Amino acid sequence: MQTDPFNLPSASSTDAAKDASIAETVRYSKRRGSEPKASPVREGSRVVIIGGGPGGYEAATVAVRLGAHVTLIEDQGLGGAAVLTDVVPSKTLIATAEWLTETEQAEELGINVGASKPVADLKKINERVRELASLQARDIRASLEGLGVEIIDGRGRIETRFGDRGTRVVSAETADGTQYFEAEVVLIATGAKPRSLPGSEPDGERIFNWAQLYNMDELPEHLIVVGSGVTGAELAGAYQVLGSQVTLVSSRDHMLPGADHEAAVLVEDIFRRRGMIIKSRSRATSANRTADGVEVHLESGEVLTGSHCLLAVGSIPSTTGIGLEEVGMRLSDRGHIEVDNVSRTSAFRVYAAGDCTGVLPLASVAAQQGRIAMWHALGDAVTPLDTTRIGSTIFTLPEVATVGMSEADIAKSDLDIKMAKLPIARNPRAKMHGLKDGFVKIFAEADSGVIVGGVMVGESASEQIFPLTLAVTHRMTVDQLSSAFTVYPSISGTLSEVARILH
């Protein structure tokens, strides 16, 4: 069974041990007789994980380090969609597009780029995308093998019967037949897959979902993107910068409906300024291939024509056909596994993590859900998942990073919150780089000054949001944040300045 969809050489066991040794922990102690404390975990506990994405491989890492014997079953390749077809590929593509945006400030910075601009070679870009995704998948396999995780290349299924000692039974369909495993703990981390418009199945040549984009050799002349959520907006913006004409079909008043409203409006204005056509309040009913392109039909009766179409209309959880309902696991109406804040399902000794749970479709959340599941199941100290303290980023150009409460959350609450905001354009470092688009916004409790949320829009906002994430996580006040020194000049100086406004 194929474990590397890009068919690059696999890592040897020697390489695995070598790579696993890269990360190490050293303890220095001057106290005599200071020995490591015994693990609270029952040594030799058996854990079976179905799914090798962030939720699965992070859970495996935690469990094996806590002394458990871990078997991980995966049929598509380690890293899951996050590494192989979604996060790593899309952000690699966006990183290339981001480099091209630097030319937007060239004239202001005194650089004459001449009549000819840099040209994107999509074949080389996608070769690099596929190579990096496969490399990351191989690194994950090497790391897990180096830790002693048993990796089974196959499709896992949880069985209704129990073992002789009350253990759960999991089967794996492999190239060599069916194998069975018993475990005290089972984790389901099967992720999600792209959703399609009814009757408009992607063909991977003219009509694509987000998992199929990276085999193209030439830039689409005119790409129609159906869906203006995070995936649609990110990829529409990237292909526009790379050189495609882009039309974005949005069923809402504005793109990025779940984002901060001011941030969404700003990004949409920038996209329009760069030449994107945005069809707001328009719902696509079908996408059809023509002799030399595609037609996208809207509810209004309008027909859009282009060379290619990307369907970015959400995802569906990969929870069918693996025995979940048969073992008493509760699923939502949309097929997501219902879990509590320590990743437990309604089935005995079964946990779940990642996009199959529908908690938040973020790789970082999937990874933390997996860790929490193992900490809880194996008796280690655990803090339940708190979704109000999660930092996230939309990798449009510019990026939109958020953490904590949003303005929409605040409007629905009874809290007395004050807000301060400054544009990035007034920051001295931003001026030096010719950056004009973006802002920093902080929300804090009016009486205590405790920071409850924030928004950052601009270049590398994903890197800048971490101080705010720390502040929200540890309930820091605006005075505590602003009293820390920032480098002058730096973009982070604006973060401190906004906090001072809220003193």
Coordinates of C-alpha atoms in Angstrom, one line a residue:
M1 CA 0.0 0.0 0.0
Q2 CA 1.4 3.4 -1.0
T3 CA 2.6 5.5 1.9
D4 CA 4.3 8.3 0.0
P5 CA 2.0 9.8 -2.6
F6 CA 4.9 11.6 -4.3
N7 CA 7.0 8.4 -4.7
L8 CA 10.2 9.7 -3.2
P9 CA 12.7 7.3 -1.5
S10 CA 11.8 6.3 2.0
A11 CA 14.0 6.8 5.0
S12 CA 16.0 3.8 6.2
S13 CA 15.9 2.5 9.8
T14 CA 19.4 3.9 10.2
D15 CA 18.3 7.3 9.0
A16 CA 15.3 7.1 11.3
A17 CA 17.5 6.5 14.4
K18 CA 19.8 9.3 13.2
D19 CA 17.0 11.8 12.7
A20 CA 15.3 10.9 15.9
S21 CA 18.5 11.8 17.8
I22 CA 18.4 15.4 16.5
A23 CA 15.9 16.4 19.2
E24 CA 17.1 15.5 22.7
T25 CA 16.6 16.6 26.3
V26 CA 19.5 17.0 28.7
R27 CA 19.1 17.4 32.4
Y28 CA 21.8 19.1 34.5
S29 CA 21.6 18.7 38.3
K30 CA 24.1 19.5 41.0
R31 CA 22.0 17.8 43.7
R32 CA 23.2 14.3 44.8
G33 CA 20.8 11.5 44.3
S34 CA 18.4 13.4 42.1
E35 CA 16.9 10.6 40.0
P36 CA 14.1 11.0 37.5
K37 CA 10.7 10.3 39.0
A38 CA 8.8 7.3 37.9
S39 CA 6.2 7.9 35.2
P40 CA 2.6 7.9 36.4
V41 CA 1.7 5.8 33.4
R42 CA 1.1 2.1 33.6
E43 CA 4.2 0.8 31.9
G44 CA 3.5 -1.3 28.8
S45 CA 0.0 0.2 28.1
R46 CA -0.9 -0.5 24.5
V47 CA -2.2 2.4 22.3
V48 CA -3.5 2.1 18.8
I49 CA -3.9 5.2 16.7
I50 CA -5.9 5.3 13.5
G51 CA -4.6 8.2 11.4
G52 CA -1.1 9.7 11.0
G53 CA -1.9 13.4 10.7
P54 CA -0.9 16.0 13.4
G55 CA -3.4 14.6 15.9
G56 CA -2.1 11.0 15.4
Y57 CA 1.6 11.5 15.2
E58 CA 1.8 14.0 18.1
A59 CA -0.3 11.6 20.2
A60 CA 2.1 8.7 19.3
T61 CA 5.1 10.8 20.3
V62 CA 3.6 11.6 23.7
A63 CA 2.3 8.0 24.4
V64 CA 5.6 6.3 23.6
R65 CA 7.6 8.8 25.8
L66 CA 5.2 8.0 28.6
G67 CA 6.1 4.3 28.3
A68 CA 3.3 2.9 26.2
H69 CA 3.6 0.5 23.3
V70 CA 2.2 2.5 20.3
T71 CA 0.9 1.2 17.0
L72 CA -0.1 3.8 14.4
I73 CA -2.2 2.8 11.3
E74 CA -2.2 5.1 8.3
D75 CA -3.2 4.4 4.7
Q76 CA -2.3 7.7 2.9
G77 CA 1.1 8.7 4.2
L78 CA 2.3 10.1 7.5
G79 CA 1.5 13.7 8.1
G80 CA -2.0 13.3 6.8
A81 CA -3.7 16.0 4.7
A82 CA -2.0 18.7 6.7
V83 CA 1.4 17.7 5.4
L84 CA 0.6 16.0 2.1
T85 CA -2.2 17.9 0.4
D86 CA -3.2 20.9 2.5
V87 CA -1.2 23.0 5.0
V88 CA 2.4 22.3 3.9
P89 CA 1.7 22.4 0.2
S90 CA -0.5 25.5 0.3
K91 CA 1.7 27.5 2.6
T92 CA 4.8 26.6 0.5
L93 CA 2.9 27.9 -2.6
I94 CA 1.9 31.0 -0.7
A95 CA 5.5 31.6 0.4
T96 CA 6.5 31.8 -3.2
A97 CA 3.7 34.2 -4.0
E98 CA 4.7 36.3 -0.9
W99 CA 8.2 36.7 -2.4
L100 CA 6.6 38.3 -5.5
T101 CA 4.7 40.8 -3.4
E102 CA 8.0 42.4 -2.4
T103 CA 8.1 44.0 -5.9
E104 CA 5.0 46.0 -4.9
Q105 CA 7.2 48.3 -2.7
A106 CA 10.2 48.3 -5.1
E107 CA 9.6 51.7 -6.7
E108 CA 9.1 53.4 -3.3
L109 CA 12.3 51.8 -2.0
G110 CA 14.2 53.2 -4.9
I111 CA 14.5 49.9 -6.8
N112 CA 13.9 49.9 -10.6
V113 CA 12.6 46.5 -11.5
G114 CA 12.4 47.4 -15.1
A115 CA 9.8 46.6 -17.7
S116 CA 9.9 42.8 -17.1
K117 CA 8.7 41.4 -13.7
P118 CA 9.7 38.1 -12.2
V119 CA 7.7 35.2 -13.8
A120 CA 6.4 32.3 -11.8
D121 CA 7.3 28.8 -13.1
L122 CA 4.4 26.8 -11.7
K123 CA 6.0 23.5 -12.7
K124 CA 9.1 24.2 -10.6
I125 CA 7.0 25.7 -7.8
N126 CA 4.9 22.5 -7.6
E127 CA 7.9 20.2 -7.8
R128 CA 9.3 22.0 -4.8
V129 CA 5.8 21.8 -3.1
R130 CA 5.6 18.1 -3.6
E131 CA 9.2 17.6 -2.6
L132 CA 8.8 19.5 0.7
A133 CA 5.6 17.7 1.5
S134 CA 7.2 14.3 1.0
L135 CA 10.3 15.3 2.9
Q136 CA 8.2 16.3 5.9
A137 CA 6.3 13.0 5.7
R138 CA 9.5 11.1 5.7
D139 CA 10.9 13.1 8.6
I140 CA 7.8 12.3 10.6
R141 CA 8.1 8.6 9.9
A142 CA 11.8 8.6 10.8
S143 CA 11.1 10.4 14.0
L144 CA 8.4 8.0 15.0
E145 CA 10.4 4.9 14.1
G146 CA 13.3 6.3 16.0
L147 CA 11.1 6.5 19.1
G148 CA 9.9 2.9 18.6
V149 CA 6.4 3.5 17.3
E150 CA 5.1 0.6 15.2
I151 CA 3.8 2.0 11.9
I152 CA 1.3 0.0 9.9
D153 CA 0.6 1.0 6.3
G154 CA -3.1 0.2 6.0
R155 CA -6.6 1.3 6.7
G156 CA -7.7 1.0 10.3
R157 CA -11.1 0.0 11.7
I158 CA -12.3 -0.3 15.2
E159 CA -14.0 -3.6 15.9
T160 CA -17.1 -4.2 18.1
R161 CA -15.7 -7.1 19.9
F162 CA -13.4 -6.8 22.9
G163 CA -10.2 -8.7 23.8
D164 CA -10.1 -11.3 26.5
R165 CA -9.0 -8.7 29.1
G166 CA -11.5 -6.0 28.1
T167 CA -9.1 -4.4 25.5
R168 CA -10.4 -2.8 22.4
V169 CA -9.7 -4.5 19.1
V170 CA -8.6 -2.7 16.0
S171 CA -8.1 -4.2 12.5
A172 CA -5.9 -2.9 9.7
E173 CA -6.4 -3.8 6.1
T174 CA -2.9 -4.0 4.6
A175 CA -1.3 -5.2 1.4
D176 CA -0.5 -8.5 3.2
G177 CA -4.0 -9.0 4.5
T178 CA -5.9 -8.1 7.7
Q179 CA -4.0 -7.6 11.0
Y180 CA -5.6 -7.3 14.4
F181 CA -4.3 -5.3 17.4
E182 CA -5.5 -5.1 21.0
A183 CA -5.1 -1.9 23.0
E184 CA -6.1 -0.3 26.3
V185 CA -6.5 3.0 24.5
V186 CA -7.6 3.8 20.9
L187 CA -7.3 7.2 19.2
I188 CA -9.2 8.1 16.1
A189 CA -7.4 10.9 14.1
T190 CA -8.6 10.3 10.5
G191 CA -9.0 14.0 9.5
A192 CA -11.2 15.3 6.7
K193 CA -11.4 15.4 3.0
P194 CA -12.5 18.1 0.5
R195 CA -16.2 18.7 -0.1
S196 CA -17.5 19.1 -3.6
L197 CA -20.5 20.8 -5.2
P198 CA -23.2 18.2 -6.0
G199 CA -22.8 17.0 -9.5
S200 CA -19.5 18.9 -10.0
E201 CA -16.8 16.3 -9.2
P202 CA -13.2 17.6 -9.6
D203 CA -11.3 15.9 -12.4
G204 CA -7.8 17.1 -11.4
E205 CA -7.3 18.7 -14.8
R206 CA -9.7 21.6 -15.1
I207 CA -11.7 21.4 -12.0
F208 CA -9.8 20.9 -8.7
N209 CA -10.3 20.6 -5.0
W210 CA -7.6 21.8 -2.6
A211 CA -5.8 18.4 -2.6
Q212 CA -5.3 18.3 -6.4
L213 CA -3.8 21.7 -7.3
Y214 CA -0.1 20.7 -7.0
N215 CA 0.2 18.6 -10.2
M216 CA -0.3 21.6 -12.6
D217 CA 2.6 22.5 -14.8
E218 CA 1.3 25.9 -16.1
L219 CA -0.4 28.7 -14.3
P220 CA -4.2 28.9 -15.0
E221 CA -4.9 31.7 -17.4
H222 CA -8.2 32.5 -15.5
L223 CA -8.8 30.6 -12.2
I224 CA -12.4 30.7 -10.8
V225 CA -12.3 30.0 -7.1
V226 CA -15.7 28.9 -5.6
G227 CA -15.7 29.6 -1.9
S228 CA -14.3 32.6 0.0
G229 CA -13.5 31.0 3.3
V230 CA -9.9 30.5 4.5
T231 CA -8.8 28.0 1.9
G232 CA -10.5 29.8 -1.0
A233 CA -9.1 33.2 0.0
E234 CA -5.6 32.0 0.6
L235 CA -5.3 30.2 -2.7
A236 CA -7.1 32.8 -4.7
G237 CA -4.7 35.5 -3.4
A238 CA -1.7 33.3 -4.1
Y239 CA -2.6 32.5 -7.7
Q240 CA -3.4 36.1 -8.4
V241 CA 0.1 37.2 -7.2
L242 CA 1.7 34.3 -9.2
G243 CA 0.1 35.8 -12.3
S244 CA -3.3 34.2 -12.9
Q245 CA -6.4 36.2 -13.5
V246 CA -8.7 35.2 -10.6
T247 CA -12.4 35.5 -10.0
L248 CA -13.6 34.7 -6.5
V249 CA -17.1 33.6 -5.9
S250 CA -18.4 34.4 -2.4
S251 CA -21.8 33.6 -1.1
R252 CA -21.4 36.3 1.7
D253 CA -21.3 40.1 1.8
H254 CA -17.5 39.8 2.3
M255 CA -14.9 37.1 2.0
L256 CA -13.5 35.4 5.1
P257 CA -16.9 35.4 6.9
G258 CA -15.4 34.0 10.1
A259 CA -12.6 36.5 10.4
D260 CA -12.4 39.9 12.1
H261 CA -14.7 42.1 10.0
E262 CA -12.1 45.0 9.5
A263 CA -9.4 42.5 8.6
A264 CA -11.7 40.8 6.0
V265 CA -12.6 44.1 4.4
L266 CA -9.0 45.2 4.3
V267 CA -7.8 41.9 2.6
E268 CA -10.7 42.1 0.2
D269 CA -9.8 45.7 -0.8
I270 CA -6.2 44.6 -1.4
F271 CA -7.3 41.7 -3.5
R272 CA -9.5 44.1 -5.6
R273 CA -6.6 46.5 -5.9
R274 CA -4.4 43.8 -7.3
G275 CA -7.1 43.1 -9.9
M276 CA -9.1 40.2 -8.5
I277 CA -12.8 40.0 -9.5
I278 CA -14.9 39.2 -6.4
K279 CA -18.5 38.1 -6.9
S280 CA -20.1 38.9 -3.5
R281 CA -23.5 37.5 -2.5
S282 CA -23.2 34.9 -5.3
R283 CA -23.7 31.2 -4.8
A284 CA -22.3 28.7 -7.3
T285 CA -24.6 25.8 -8.3
S286 CA -22.3 23.8 -10.5
A287 CA -19.0 23.8 -12.3
N288 CA -18.7 22.1 -15.6
R289 CA -15.8 21.4 -18.0
T290 CA -16.0 22.8 -21.5
A291 CA -13.9 22.0 -24.6
D292 CA -11.1 24.4 -23.5
G293 CA -12.0 25.6 -20.0
V294 CA -14.8 25.6 -17.4
E295 CA -18.2 27.2 -16.8
V296 CA -19.4 28.0 -13.3
H297 CA -23.1 28.5 -13.0
L298 CA -24.5 30.9 -10.3
E299 CA -27.9 30.9 -8.7
S300 CA -28.6 34.2 -10.3
G301 CA -28.4 32.6 -13.7
E302 CA -25.0 34.2 -14.5
V303 CA -22.4 31.9 -16.1
L304 CA -18.7 32.5 -15.4
T305 CA -16.1 31.2 -17.9
G306 CA -12.5 30.5 -17.1
S307 CA -9.7 28.2 -17.8
H308 CA -9.7 26.3 -14.5
C309 CA -11.9 26.1 -11.4
L310 CA -11.0 25.5 -7.7
L311 CA -13.8 24.2 -5.5
A312 CA -13.0 25.4 -2.0
V313 CA -16.4 24.7 -0.4
G314 CA -15.4 23.2 2.8
S315 CA -14.6 19.7 4.0
I316 CA -16.3 16.6 5.3
P317 CA -14.9 14.4 8.2
S318 CA -13.4 11.1 7.3
T319 CA -15.5 9.1 9.7
T320 CA -17.4 6.6 7.5
G321 CA -16.6 2.9 7.0
I322 CA -14.3 2.5 10.0
G323 CA -16.7 1.2 12.6
L324 CA -17.4 4.3 14.7
E325 CA -21.1 4.2 15.0
E326 CA -21.1 0.4 15.5
V327 CA -19.1 0.8 18.7
G328 CA -21.4 3.4 20.1
M329 CA -19.6 6.5 19.1
R330 CA -21.8 9.6 18.9
L331 CA -21.4 11.6 15.6
S332 CA -22.8 15.1 14.8
D333 CA -25.3 15.6 12.0
R334 CA -22.3 16.5 9.8
G335 CA -20.4 13.3 10.7
H336 CA -17.9 14.8 13.2
I337 CA -17.0 12.7 16.3
E338 CA -18.3 14.3 19.5
V339 CA -15.5 14.8 22.0
D340 CA -15.1 16.5 25.4
N341 CA -12.2 18.8 26.3
V342 CA -9.9 15.9 27.0
S343 CA -10.6 14.3 23.7
R344 CA -12.8 11.5 25.0
T345 CA -15.6 10.1 22.8
S346 CA -18.7 8.3 24.0
A347 CA -17.2 4.9 23.3
F348 CA -15.3 3.0 26.0
R349 CA -11.5 3.7 25.9
V350 CA -11.7 5.6 22.6
Y351 CA -10.4 9.1 22.1
A352 CA -10.5 11.3 18.9
A353 CA -8.4 14.3 17.7
G354 CA -8.2 16.6 14.7
D355 CA -10.5 17.6 11.9
C356 CA -12.6 14.5 12.3
T357 CA -13.9 16.0 15.6
G358 CA -14.9 19.4 14.1
V359 CA -13.6 21.3 17.1
L360 CA -11.3 23.7 15.1
P361 CA -9.8 22.9 11.7
L362 CA -6.3 23.8 12.7
A363 CA -3.2 21.5 12.6
S364 CA -2.1 23.0 15.9
V365 CA -5.5 22.1 17.5
A366 CA -5.3 18.6 16.2
A367 CA -1.8 18.1 17.6
Q368 CA -2.9 19.4 21.0
Q369 CA -6.0 17.3 21.1
G370 CA -3.8 14.2 20.4
R371 CA -1.4 15.1 23.2
I372 CA -4.2 15.8 25.6
A373 CA -5.8 12.5 24.8
M374 CA -2.6 10.6 25.7
W375 CA -1.9 12.6 28.8
H376 CA -5.4 11.9 30.0
A377 CA -5.6 8.3 29.0
L378 CA -2.2 7.3 30.3
G379 CA -2.5 9.1 33.7
D380 CA -0.3 12.1 33.2
A381 CA -1.1 15.7 34.2
V382 CA -3.4 17.3 31.7
T383 CA -5.0 20.7 31.1
P384 CA -8.3 20.4 29.1
L385 CA -8.4 22.1 25.7
D386 CA -9.5 25.8 25.9
T387 CA -10.5 27.1 22.4
T388 CA -10.6 30.7 23.7
R389 CA -6.8 30.8 23.9
I390 CA -5.9 29.5 20.5
G391 CA -3.8 31.7 18.1
S392 CA -4.5 31.2 14.4
T393 CA -3.6 32.7 11.1
I394 CA -5.2 33.1 7.7
F395 CA -2.2 33.1 5.3
T396 CA -3.6 35.6 2.8
L397 CA -1.2 38.3 1.6
P398 CA -1.2 40.1 4.0
E399 CA -1.8 37.6 6.8
V400 CA -4.6 37.8 9.3
A401 CA -3.6 36.5 12.8
T402 CA -6.0 36.3 15.7
V403 CA -6.2 35.0 19.3
G404 CA -8.8 35.0 22.0
M405 CA -12.1 36.8 21.9
S406 CA -13.3 38.5 18.7
E407 CA -15.4 41.5 18.4
A408 CA -18.3 39.2 17.6
D409 CA -17.7 37.3 20.8
I410 CA -17.5 40.5 22.8
A411 CA -20.8 41.7 21.4
K412 CA -22.5 38.6 22.6
S413 CA -21.0 38.7 26.1
D414 CA -21.7 40.8 29.2
L415 CA -18.1 41.8 29.7
D416 CA -17.0 45.4 29.8
I417 CA -14.3 45.4 27.1
K418 CA -12.3 48.2 25.7
M419 CA -10.4 48.2 22.4
A420 CA -7.4 50.0 20.9
K421 CA -6.1 49.9 17.3
L422 CA -3.2 51.3 15.4
P423 CA -2.4 51.0 11.7
I424 CA 0.9 49.4 10.7
A425 CA 1.6 52.2 8.3
R426 CA 2.7 54.5 11.2
N427 CA 5.3 52.0 12.5
P428 CA 8.9 53.2 11.7
R429 CA 10.0 49.7 10.6
A430 CA 7.0 49.4 8.3
K431 CA 7.8 52.7 6.7
M432 CA 11.4 51.5 6.1
H433 CA 10.0 48.5 4.2
G434 CA 7.3 50.4 2.4
L435 CA 4.5 48.5 4.2
K436 CA 1.2 50.4 4.4
D437 CA -1.5 47.7 4.8
G438 CA -2.4 46.2 8.2
F439 CA -3.1 47.0 11.8
V440 CA -2.8 45.8 15.4
K441 CA -5.9 45.6 17.6
I442 CA -6.1 44.6 21.2
F443 CA -9.1 43.8 23.4
A444 CA -8.8 44.1 27.2
E445 CA -11.1 44.1 30.2
A446 CA -12.0 47.7 31.1
D447 CA -11.5 47.4 34.9
S448 CA -8.5 45.0 35.2
G449 CA -6.7 45.6 31.9
V450 CA -6.5 41.8 31.3
I451 CA -6.0 41.1 27.6
V452 CA -8.7 38.9 26.3
G453 CA -8.0 38.9 22.5
G454 CA -6.3 40.6 19.6
V455 CA -6.0 40.8 15.8
M456 CA -2.9 41.5 13.7
V457 CA -3.0 42.1 10.0
G458 CA 0.2 42.5 8.0
E459 CA 3.3 40.9 6.8
S460 CA 4.4 37.9 9.0
A461 CA 1.4 38.4 11.3
S462 CA 1.7 34.7 12.0
E463 CA 5.0 35.3 13.7
Q464 CA 3.9 38.5 15.5
I465 CA 0.8 37.0 17.2
F466 CA 2.7 34.9 19.6
P467 CA 3.2 37.6 22.3
L468 CA -0.5 38.2 22.3
T469 CA -1.2 34.5 22.5
L470 CA 1.0 34.3 25.6
A471 CA -0.8 37.3 27.0
V472 CA -4.2 35.8 26.5
T473 CA -3.1 32.4 27.8
H474 CA -1.6 33.7 31.0
R475 CA -4.1 36.6 31.5
M476 CA -1.5 39.3 31.3
T477 CA -2.6 42.9 31.6
V478 CA -1.9 45.6 29.0
D479 CA 0.5 47.2 31.5
Q480 CA 2.5 44.0 31.8
L481 CA 2.7 43.6 28.1
S482 CA 3.7 47.2 27.4
S483 CA 6.3 47.2 30.2
A484 CA 8.4 44.6 28.3
F485 CA 11.0 46.1 26.1
T486 CA 10.6 45.9 22.3
V487 CA 13.4 46.4 19.7
Y488 CA 13.5 49.8 18.0
P489 CA 12.6 49.8 15.2
S490 CA 10.4 46.7 14.9
I491 CA 6.9 45.8 13.9
S492 CA 6.3 44.5 17.4
G493 CA 6.7 48.0 18.7
T494 CA 3.2 48.7 17.5
L495 CA 1.9 45.9 19.7
S496 CA 3.5 47.5 22.8
E497 CA 2.2 50.9 21.7
V498 CA -1.4 49.7 21.4
A499 CA -1.1 48.1 24.9
R500 CA 0.0 51.5 26.3
I501 CA -3.0 53.2 24.8
L502 CA -5.1 50.8 26.9
H503 CA -3.3 51.7 30.2

